[in-house]
Coordinates of C-alpha atoms and ligand atoms in Angstrom, one line a residue:
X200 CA 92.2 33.1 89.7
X201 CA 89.2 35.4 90.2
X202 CA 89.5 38.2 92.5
X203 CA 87.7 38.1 95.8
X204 CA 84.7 40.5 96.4
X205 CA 85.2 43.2 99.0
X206 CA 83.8 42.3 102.1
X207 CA 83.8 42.0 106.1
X208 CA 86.9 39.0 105.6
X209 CA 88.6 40.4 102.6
X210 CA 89.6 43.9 102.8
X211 CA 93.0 44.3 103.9
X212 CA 93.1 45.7 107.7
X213 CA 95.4 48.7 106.8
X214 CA 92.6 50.4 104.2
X215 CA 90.0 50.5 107.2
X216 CA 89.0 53.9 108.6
X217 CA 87.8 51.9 111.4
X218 CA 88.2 48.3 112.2
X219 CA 84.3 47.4 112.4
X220 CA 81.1 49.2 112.1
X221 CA 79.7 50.7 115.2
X222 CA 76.9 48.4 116.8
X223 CA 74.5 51.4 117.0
X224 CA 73.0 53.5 114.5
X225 CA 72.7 57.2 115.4
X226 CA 72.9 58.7 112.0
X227 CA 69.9 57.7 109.1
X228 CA 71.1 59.1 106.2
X229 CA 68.9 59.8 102.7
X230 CA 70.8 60.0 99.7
X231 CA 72.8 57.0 99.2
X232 CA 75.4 58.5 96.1
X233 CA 78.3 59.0 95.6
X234 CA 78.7 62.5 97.7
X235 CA 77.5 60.9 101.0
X236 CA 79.7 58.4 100.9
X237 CA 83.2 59.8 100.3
X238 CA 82.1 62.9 102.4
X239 CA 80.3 62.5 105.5
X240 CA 80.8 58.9 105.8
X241 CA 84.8 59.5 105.3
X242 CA 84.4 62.5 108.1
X243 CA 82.6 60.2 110.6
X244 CA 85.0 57.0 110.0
X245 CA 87.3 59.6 110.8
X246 CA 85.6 60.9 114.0
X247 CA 84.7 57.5 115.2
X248 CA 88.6 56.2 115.3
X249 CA 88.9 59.4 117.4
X250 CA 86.3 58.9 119.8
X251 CA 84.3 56.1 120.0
X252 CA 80.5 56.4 120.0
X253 CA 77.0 55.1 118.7
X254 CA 77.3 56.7 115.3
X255 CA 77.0 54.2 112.6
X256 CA 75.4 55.5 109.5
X257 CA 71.8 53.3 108.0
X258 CA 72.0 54.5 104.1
X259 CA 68.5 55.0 102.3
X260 CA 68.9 55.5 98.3
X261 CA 65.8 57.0 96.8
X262 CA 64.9 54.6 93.7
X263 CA 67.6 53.1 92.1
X264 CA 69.2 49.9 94.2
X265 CA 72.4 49.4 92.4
X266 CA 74.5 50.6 95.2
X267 CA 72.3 49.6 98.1
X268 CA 72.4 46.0 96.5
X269 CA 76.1 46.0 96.2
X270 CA 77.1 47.3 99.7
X271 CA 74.7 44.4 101.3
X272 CA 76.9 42.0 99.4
X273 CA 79.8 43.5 100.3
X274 CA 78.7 43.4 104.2
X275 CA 78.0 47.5 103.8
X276 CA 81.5 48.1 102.8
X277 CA 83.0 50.2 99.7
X278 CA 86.3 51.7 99.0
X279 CA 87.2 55.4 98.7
X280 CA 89.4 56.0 96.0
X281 CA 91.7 58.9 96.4
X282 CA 93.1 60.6 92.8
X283 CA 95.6 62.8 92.4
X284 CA 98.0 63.7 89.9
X285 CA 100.5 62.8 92.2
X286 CA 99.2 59.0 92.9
X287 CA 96.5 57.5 94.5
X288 CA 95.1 55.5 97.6
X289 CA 92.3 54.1 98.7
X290 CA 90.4 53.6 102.4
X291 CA 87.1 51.6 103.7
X292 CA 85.0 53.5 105.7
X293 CA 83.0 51.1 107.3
X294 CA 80.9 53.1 109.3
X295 CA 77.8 52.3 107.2
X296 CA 75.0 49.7 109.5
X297 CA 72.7 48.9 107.1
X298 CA 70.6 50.3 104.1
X299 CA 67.6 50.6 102.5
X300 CA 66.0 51.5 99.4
X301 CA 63.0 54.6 100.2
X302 CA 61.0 53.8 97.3
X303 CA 60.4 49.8 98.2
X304 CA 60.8 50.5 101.8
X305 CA 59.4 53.5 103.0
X306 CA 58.1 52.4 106.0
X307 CA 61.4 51.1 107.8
X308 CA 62.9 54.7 106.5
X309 CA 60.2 56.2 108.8
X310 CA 60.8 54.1 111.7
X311 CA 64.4 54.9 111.0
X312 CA 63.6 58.4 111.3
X313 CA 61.3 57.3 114.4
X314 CA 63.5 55.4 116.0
X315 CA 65.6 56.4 119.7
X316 CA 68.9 55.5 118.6
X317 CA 68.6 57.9 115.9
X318 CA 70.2 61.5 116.8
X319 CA 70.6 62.8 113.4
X320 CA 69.0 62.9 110.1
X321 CA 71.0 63.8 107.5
X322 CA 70.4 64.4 103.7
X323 CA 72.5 65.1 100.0
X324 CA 69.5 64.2 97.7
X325 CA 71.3 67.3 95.7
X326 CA 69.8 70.7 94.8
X327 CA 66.6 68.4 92.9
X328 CA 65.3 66.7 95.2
X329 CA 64.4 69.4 98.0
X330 CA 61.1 70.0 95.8
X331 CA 60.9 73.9 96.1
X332 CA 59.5 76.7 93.6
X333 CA 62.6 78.0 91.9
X334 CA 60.4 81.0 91.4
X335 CA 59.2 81.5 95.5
X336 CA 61.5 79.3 96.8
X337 CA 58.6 77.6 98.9
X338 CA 57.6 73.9 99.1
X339 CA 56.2 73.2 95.2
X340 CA 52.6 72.2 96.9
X341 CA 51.3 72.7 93.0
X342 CA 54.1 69.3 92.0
X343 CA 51.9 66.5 92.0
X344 CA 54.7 64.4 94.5
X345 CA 54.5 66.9 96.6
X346 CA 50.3 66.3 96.7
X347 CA 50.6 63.0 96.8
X348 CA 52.7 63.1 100.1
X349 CA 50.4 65.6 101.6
X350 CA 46.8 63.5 101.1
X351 CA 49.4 60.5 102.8
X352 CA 47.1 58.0 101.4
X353 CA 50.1 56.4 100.4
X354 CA 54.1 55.9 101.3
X355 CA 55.8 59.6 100.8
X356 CA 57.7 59.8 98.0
X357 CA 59.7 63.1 97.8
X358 CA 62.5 63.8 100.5
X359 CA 60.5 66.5 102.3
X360 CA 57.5 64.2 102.8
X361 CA 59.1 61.6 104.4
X362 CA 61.1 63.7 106.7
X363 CA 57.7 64.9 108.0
X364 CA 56.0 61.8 108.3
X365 CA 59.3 60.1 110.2
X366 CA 59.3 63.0 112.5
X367 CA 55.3 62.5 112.8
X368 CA 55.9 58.9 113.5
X369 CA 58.9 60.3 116.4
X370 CA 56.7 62.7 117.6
X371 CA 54.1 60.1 118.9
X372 CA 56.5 57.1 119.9
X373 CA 58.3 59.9 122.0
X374 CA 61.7 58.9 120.7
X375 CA 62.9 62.5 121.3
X376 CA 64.9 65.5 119.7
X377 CA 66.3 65.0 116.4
X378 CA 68.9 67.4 113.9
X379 CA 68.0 66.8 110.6
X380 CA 71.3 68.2 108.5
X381 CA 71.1 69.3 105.3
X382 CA 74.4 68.4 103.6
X383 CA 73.6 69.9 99.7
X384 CA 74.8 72.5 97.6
X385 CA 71.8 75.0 98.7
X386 CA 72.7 78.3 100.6
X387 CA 71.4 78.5 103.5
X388 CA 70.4 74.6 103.3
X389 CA 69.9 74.3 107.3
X390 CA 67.2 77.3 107.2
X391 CA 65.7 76.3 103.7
X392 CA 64.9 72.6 105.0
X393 CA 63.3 73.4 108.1
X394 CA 61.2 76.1 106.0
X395 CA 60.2 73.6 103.6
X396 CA 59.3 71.5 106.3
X397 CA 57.4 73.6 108.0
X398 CA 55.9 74.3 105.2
X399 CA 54.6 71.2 104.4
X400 CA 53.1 70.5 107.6
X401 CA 51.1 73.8 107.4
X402 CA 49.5 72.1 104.6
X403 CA 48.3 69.1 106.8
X404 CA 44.8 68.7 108.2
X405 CA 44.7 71.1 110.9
X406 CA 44.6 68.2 114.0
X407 CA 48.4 67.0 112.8
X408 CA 49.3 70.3 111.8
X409 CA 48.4 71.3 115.5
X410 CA 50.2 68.5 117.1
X411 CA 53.6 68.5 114.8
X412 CA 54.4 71.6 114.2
X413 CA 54.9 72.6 118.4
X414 CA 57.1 69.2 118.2
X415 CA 59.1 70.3 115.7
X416 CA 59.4 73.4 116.8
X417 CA 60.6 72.5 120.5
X418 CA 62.6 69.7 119.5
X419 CA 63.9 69.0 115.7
X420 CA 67.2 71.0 115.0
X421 CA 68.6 72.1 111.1
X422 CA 71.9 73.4 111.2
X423 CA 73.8 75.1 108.0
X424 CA 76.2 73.2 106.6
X425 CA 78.6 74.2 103.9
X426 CA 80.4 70.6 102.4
X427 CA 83.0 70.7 99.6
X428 CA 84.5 67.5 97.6
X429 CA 84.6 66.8 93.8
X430 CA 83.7 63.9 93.8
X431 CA 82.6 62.0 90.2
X432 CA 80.6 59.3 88.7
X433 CA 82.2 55.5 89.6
X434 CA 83.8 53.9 85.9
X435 CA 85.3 50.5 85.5
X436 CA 88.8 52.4 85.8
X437 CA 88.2 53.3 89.3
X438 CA 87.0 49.7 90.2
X439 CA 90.3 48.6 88.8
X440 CA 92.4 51.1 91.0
X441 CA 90.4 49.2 94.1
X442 CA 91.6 46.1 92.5
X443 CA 95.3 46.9 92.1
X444 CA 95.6 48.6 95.7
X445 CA 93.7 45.9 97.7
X446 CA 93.7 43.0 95.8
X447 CA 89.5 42.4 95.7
X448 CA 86.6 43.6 93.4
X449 CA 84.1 46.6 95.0
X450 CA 81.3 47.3 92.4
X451 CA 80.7 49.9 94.1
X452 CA 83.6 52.4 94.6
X453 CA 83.6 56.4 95.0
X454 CA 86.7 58.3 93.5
X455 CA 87.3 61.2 95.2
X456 CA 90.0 64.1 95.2
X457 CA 92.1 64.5 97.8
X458 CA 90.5 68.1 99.2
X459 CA 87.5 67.3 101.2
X460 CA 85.8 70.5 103.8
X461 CA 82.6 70.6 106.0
X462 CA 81.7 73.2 107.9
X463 CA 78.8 73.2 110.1
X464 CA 76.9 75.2 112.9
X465 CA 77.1 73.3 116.0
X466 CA 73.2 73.1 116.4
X467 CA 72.4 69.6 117.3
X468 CA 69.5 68.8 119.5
X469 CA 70.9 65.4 120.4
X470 CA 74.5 65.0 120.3
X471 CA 76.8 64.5 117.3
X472 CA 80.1 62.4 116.6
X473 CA 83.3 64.3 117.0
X474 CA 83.5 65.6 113.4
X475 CA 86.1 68.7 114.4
X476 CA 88.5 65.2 115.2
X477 CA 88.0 64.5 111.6
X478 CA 88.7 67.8 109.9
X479 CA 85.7 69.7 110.5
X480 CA 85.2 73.3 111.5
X481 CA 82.7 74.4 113.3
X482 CA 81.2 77.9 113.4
X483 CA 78.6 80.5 113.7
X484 CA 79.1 82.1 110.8
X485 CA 78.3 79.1 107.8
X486 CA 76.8 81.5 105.5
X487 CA 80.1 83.1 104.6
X488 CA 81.8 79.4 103.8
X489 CA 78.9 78.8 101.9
X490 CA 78.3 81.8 99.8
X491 CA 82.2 81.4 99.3
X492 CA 81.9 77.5 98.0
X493 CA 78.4 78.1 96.1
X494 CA 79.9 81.1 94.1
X495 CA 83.7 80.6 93.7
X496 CA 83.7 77.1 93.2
X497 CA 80.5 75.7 92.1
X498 CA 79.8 79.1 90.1
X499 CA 82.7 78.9 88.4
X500 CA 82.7 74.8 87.7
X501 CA 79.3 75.5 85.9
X502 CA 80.8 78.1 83.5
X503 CA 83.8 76.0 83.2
X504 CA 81.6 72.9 82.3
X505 CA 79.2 74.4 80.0
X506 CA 81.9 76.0 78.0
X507 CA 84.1 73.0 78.0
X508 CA 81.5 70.7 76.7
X509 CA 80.7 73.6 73.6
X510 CA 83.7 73.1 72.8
X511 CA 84.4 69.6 72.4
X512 CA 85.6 68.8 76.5
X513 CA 84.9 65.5 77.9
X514 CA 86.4 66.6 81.3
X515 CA 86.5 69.2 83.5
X516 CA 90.7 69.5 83.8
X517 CA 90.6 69.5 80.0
X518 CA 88.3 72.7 80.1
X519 CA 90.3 74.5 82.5
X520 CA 93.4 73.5 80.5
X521 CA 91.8 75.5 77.7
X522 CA 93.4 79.4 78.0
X523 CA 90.1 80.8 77.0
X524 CA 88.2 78.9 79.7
X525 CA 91.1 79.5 82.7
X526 CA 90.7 83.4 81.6
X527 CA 86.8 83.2 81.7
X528 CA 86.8 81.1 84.8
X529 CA 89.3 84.1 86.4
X530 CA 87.2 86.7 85.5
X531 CA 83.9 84.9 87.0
X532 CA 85.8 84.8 90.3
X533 CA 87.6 88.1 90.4
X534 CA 85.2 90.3 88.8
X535 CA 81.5 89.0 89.1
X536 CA 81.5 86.5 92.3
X537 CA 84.2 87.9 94.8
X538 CA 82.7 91.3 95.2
X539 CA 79.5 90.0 96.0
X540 CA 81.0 87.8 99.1
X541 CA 82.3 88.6 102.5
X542 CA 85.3 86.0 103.2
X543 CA 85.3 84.4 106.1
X544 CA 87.9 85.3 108.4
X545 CA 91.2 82.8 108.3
X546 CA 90.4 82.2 104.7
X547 CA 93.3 83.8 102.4
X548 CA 91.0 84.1 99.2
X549 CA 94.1 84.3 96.9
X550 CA 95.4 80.9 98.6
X551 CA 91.6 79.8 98.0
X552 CA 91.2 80.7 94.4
X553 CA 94.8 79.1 93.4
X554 CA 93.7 75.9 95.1
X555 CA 90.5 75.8 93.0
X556 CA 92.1 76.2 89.3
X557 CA 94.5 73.5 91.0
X558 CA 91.8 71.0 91.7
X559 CA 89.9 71.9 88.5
X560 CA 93.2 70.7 86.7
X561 CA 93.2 67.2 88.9
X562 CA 93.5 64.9 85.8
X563 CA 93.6 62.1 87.8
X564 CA 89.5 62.5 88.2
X565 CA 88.5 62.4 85.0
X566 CA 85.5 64.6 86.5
X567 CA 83.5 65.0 83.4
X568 CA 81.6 68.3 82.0
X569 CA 78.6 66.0 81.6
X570 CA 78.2 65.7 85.5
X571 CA 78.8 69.4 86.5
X572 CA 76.6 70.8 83.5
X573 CA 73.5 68.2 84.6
X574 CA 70.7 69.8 86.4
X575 CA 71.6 73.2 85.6
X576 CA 67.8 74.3 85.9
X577 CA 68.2 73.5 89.3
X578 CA 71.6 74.3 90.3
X579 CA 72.0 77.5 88.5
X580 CA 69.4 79.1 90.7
X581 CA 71.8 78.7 93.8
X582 CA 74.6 79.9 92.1
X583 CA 73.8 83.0 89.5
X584 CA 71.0 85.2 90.4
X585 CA 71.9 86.4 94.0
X586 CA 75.3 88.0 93.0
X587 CA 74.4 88.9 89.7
X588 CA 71.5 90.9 90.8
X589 CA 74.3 92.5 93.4
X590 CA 75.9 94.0 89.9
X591 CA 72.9 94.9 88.3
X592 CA 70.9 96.9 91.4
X593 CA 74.3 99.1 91.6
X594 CA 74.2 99.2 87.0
X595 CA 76.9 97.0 86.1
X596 CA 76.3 93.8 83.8
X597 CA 78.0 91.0 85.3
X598 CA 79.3 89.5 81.9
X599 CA 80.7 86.3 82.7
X600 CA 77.3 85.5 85.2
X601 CA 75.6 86.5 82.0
X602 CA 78.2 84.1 79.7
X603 CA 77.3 81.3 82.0
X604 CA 73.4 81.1 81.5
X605 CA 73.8 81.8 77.6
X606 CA 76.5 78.6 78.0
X607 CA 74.0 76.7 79.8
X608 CA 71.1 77.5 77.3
X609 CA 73.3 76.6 73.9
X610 CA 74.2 73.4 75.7
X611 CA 70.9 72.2 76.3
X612 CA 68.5 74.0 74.0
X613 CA 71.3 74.1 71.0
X614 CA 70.3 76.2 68.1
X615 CA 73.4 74.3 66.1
X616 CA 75.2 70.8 66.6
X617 CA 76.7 71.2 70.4
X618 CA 78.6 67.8 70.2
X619 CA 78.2 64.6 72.5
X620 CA 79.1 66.2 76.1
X621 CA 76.7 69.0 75.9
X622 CA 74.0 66.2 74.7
X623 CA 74.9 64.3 77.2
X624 CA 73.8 66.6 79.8
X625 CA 70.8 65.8 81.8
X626 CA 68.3 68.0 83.1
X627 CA 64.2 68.3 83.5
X628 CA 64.0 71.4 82.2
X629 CA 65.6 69.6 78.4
X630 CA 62.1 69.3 77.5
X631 CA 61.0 72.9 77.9
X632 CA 63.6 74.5 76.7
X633 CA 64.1 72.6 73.6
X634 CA 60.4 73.3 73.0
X635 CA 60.8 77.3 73.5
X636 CA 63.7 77.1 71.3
X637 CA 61.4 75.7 68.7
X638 CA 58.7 78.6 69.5
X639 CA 60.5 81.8 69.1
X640 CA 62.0 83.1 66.4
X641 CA 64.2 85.1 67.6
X642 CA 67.1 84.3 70.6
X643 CA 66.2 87.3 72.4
X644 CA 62.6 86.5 72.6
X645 CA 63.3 82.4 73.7
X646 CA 65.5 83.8 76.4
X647 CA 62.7 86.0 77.4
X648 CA 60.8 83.5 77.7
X649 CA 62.7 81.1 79.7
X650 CA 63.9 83.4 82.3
X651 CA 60.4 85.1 82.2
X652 CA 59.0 81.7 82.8
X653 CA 61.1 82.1 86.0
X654 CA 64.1 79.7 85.4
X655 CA 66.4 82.3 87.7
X656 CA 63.4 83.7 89.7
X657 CA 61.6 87.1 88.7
X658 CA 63.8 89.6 89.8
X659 CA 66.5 89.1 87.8
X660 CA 64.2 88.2 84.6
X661 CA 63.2 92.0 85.0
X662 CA 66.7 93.2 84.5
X663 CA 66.1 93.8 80.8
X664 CA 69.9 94.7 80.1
X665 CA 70.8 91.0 81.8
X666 CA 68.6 89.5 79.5
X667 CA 69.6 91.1 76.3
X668 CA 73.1 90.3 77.3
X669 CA 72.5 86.6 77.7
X670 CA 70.8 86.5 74.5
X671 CA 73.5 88.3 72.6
X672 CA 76.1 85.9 73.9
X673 CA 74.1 82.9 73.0
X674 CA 74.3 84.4 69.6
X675 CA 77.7 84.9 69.5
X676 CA 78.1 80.8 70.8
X677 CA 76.4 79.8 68.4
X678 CA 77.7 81.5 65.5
X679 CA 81.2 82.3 66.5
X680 CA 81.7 79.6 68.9
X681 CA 82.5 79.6 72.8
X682 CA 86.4 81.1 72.9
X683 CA 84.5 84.1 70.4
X684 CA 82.0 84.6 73.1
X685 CA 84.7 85.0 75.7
X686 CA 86.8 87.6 73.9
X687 CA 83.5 89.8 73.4
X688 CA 83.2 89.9 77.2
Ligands
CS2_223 C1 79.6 70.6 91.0 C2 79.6 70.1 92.5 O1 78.3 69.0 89.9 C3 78.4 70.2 90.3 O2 77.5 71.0 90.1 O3 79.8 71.9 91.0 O4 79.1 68.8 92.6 C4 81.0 70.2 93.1 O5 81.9 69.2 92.5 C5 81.0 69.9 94.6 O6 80.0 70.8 95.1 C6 82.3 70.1 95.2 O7 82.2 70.2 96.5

């Protein structure tokens, strides 16, 4: 017999977060991955069962229309796969009203956007696709996307654009105030998008600059938002777990850990569901949850994954399982990120660094080193140059910050055979870097170049003594190998 496909008249009533999508759509949300929709769509499933309210969620993927595809077959449901060591289970949200692909239908995004049921944008298009200068940290107006969106001659492509454009179109139709939430891996990601907003519609002709910027101004919110889940890439095995707990077949399932946090500033200009009914906290003070997450735990992951792919780890718990890469991982946390932070208060950071080597070790999520180590150009920049320039400016040489770049540059500018994980990582800057490699003739000089070339942003390329460090510990990878490295530390 073949199993049934999940769907509106096939998935068992007990898995449901809620019993049917809500019949109005307050939330338009770009980004249609995995992240979204074992975080925020989980959280406002939650909410909804709480308290009612007109909060279904209209998904927009960028490009690709795999997911989008499968969800409309499955009447806009998927399953949430829960992994743990200690067994598994698995939930529907249903809270999702409809989707769309951006890049074939860019127009109904912006009447999305435009539209006067919709209170809330909200956005995990991850650190990539927020198109800033890692160098200024401004909208990249030199990136030919980011040109194209601002001549408008055609449909916007890059997340930025059509964020302005849909608030254009709303600021016209008079559709009203509008939060547009920021739910990424970027510090300060409520401030940084309205900036690169802003930005871009300084760049306009001056007669729409005139008339959206006062709009946006008076009437478009961007809280902070600090969100935490591990949550990896869909395999066949996880499609299989949907199969043995509810008896159908979901393409489309998100594992997920157990451990899911969100933290937001309770800035909306047009109401919100009741999240703090479905875990959330809400605060003033963001920043410090954030700086804690970025550093401590996605930091660390990127140490853990770089190393553990060097040395032959397909997965993240098997890293951490590695002594060398537990004792590096500590020493990241203890000695180069947790002086640079200020805890939030009613966080016991002891309690909070236990739990991370805990669900590091979650072998039930077969997170691999592959995932964490992709887009380190991009992700690095949020996580290594802020509190390692805290060490340097008062002369000490943050060495496992320092282990981490030299980790990142042997996996994907390899002087020697890394293995399959580390080639397996994906990342714009491949290209460049492999190309630098090839140019210098000495490791010193190539990572001169790279951070010169402003990979981490200028200050820190100025600290000669960080830069001589890196370089010395890419030599010592790629001669002595990673656990070598780590002892010379
Ligand atoms: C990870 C994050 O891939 C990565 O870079 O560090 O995706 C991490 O798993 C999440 O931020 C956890 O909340």
């Amino acid at each position: 017999m073949t199993t049934p496909r999940l769907g509106r008249d096939t998935v068992p009533a007990a898995a449901l977060l809620r019993p049917a999508p809500p019949e109005r759509t307050g939330i338009v949300h770009l980004g249609l991955g995995n992240f979204h929709r074992a975080h925020q769509a989980v959280h406002t499933a939650q909410a909804l069962a709480h308290t009612d309210g007109p909060w279904g969620i209209l998904g927009v993927a960028g490009r690709s229309t795999g997911v989008a595809d499968a969800m409309r077959e499955q009447d806009l449901r998927y399953a949430v796969t829960e992994l743990s060591p200690h067994g598994s289970s698995v939930t529907v949200p249903g809270v999702h009203t409809g989707v769309l692909v951006a890049a074939r239908q860019t127009d109904a995004v912006l009447d999305a956007i435009a539209a006067p049921d919709t209170r809330i944008v909200t956005i995990t298009v991850t650190e990539r696709g927020y198109t800033y200068s890692p160098r200024t940290h401004a909208l990249d107006v030199d990136s030919e996307a980011v040109r194209a969106d601002l001549r408008g001659d055609a449909p916007p492509r890059t997340t930025i654009g059509q964020i302005v454009r849909g608030l254009q179109r709303r600021s016209r139709t008079g559709a009203g105030p509008v939060t547009v939430l920021s739910c990424d891996n970027l510090g300060a990601n409520g401030r940084r998008t309205r900036r690169l907003v802003r930005e871009f519609i300084a760049e306009l002709p001056a007669a729409e600059r005139d008339e959206l910027d006062p709009w946006v101004a008076a009437s478009v919110t961007f809280p902070n938002s600090m969100v935490d889940r591990i949550v990896p890439a869909t395999t066949d095995e996880h499609r299989d777990a949907v199969r043995a707990h509810l008896g159908v077949h979901d393409a489309v399932p998100v594992p997920a850990e157990p451990f899911s946090m969100w933290v937001l500033e309770d800035d909306f200009a047009a109401g919100r569901p009741a999240w703090e009914h479905a875990g959330a906290l809400f605060t003033d003070d963001v920043e410090a949850y954030e700086l804690l997450k970025l550093r401590l735990l996605n930091g660390t992951h990127s140490l853990i994954a770089y190393l553990g792919a060097l040395d032959g780890c397909e997965t993240i718990p098997e890293a951490i399982g590695r002594p060398f890469i537990a004792d590096a991982a500590r020493r990241a946390l203890r000695e180069d990120y947790l002086p640079t932070l200020k805890v939030p208060e009613g966080i016991n950071v002891d309690d909070y660094i236990e739990r991370l080597f805990g669900r590091w070790a979650n072998s039930a999520l077969g997170h691999r080193t592959r995932q964490v180590g992709s887009d380190g150009s991009v992700k690095l920049a949020q996580r290594v140059p802020e509190p390692a320039l805290v060490h340097l400016r008062s002369g000490r040489i943050p060495q496992q910050l320092a282990l981490t770049v030299a980790a990142y540059l042997c996996c994907l500018a390899p002087a020697a055979e890394t293995g399959p994980h580390a080639a397996a990582m994906s990342d714009s800057a491949r290209e460049n870097l492999a190309e630098s490699l090839r140019r210098n003739a000495s490791t010193k000089s190539f990572v001169d170049e790279v951070l010169g070339g402003g990979l981490l942003g200028d200050e820190l390329a100025g600290h000669g003594e960080f830069t001589d460090r890196v370089a010395e510990l890419a030599d010592l990878i790629t001669t002595r190998g990673p656990a070598a490295a780590v002892r010379e530390t």
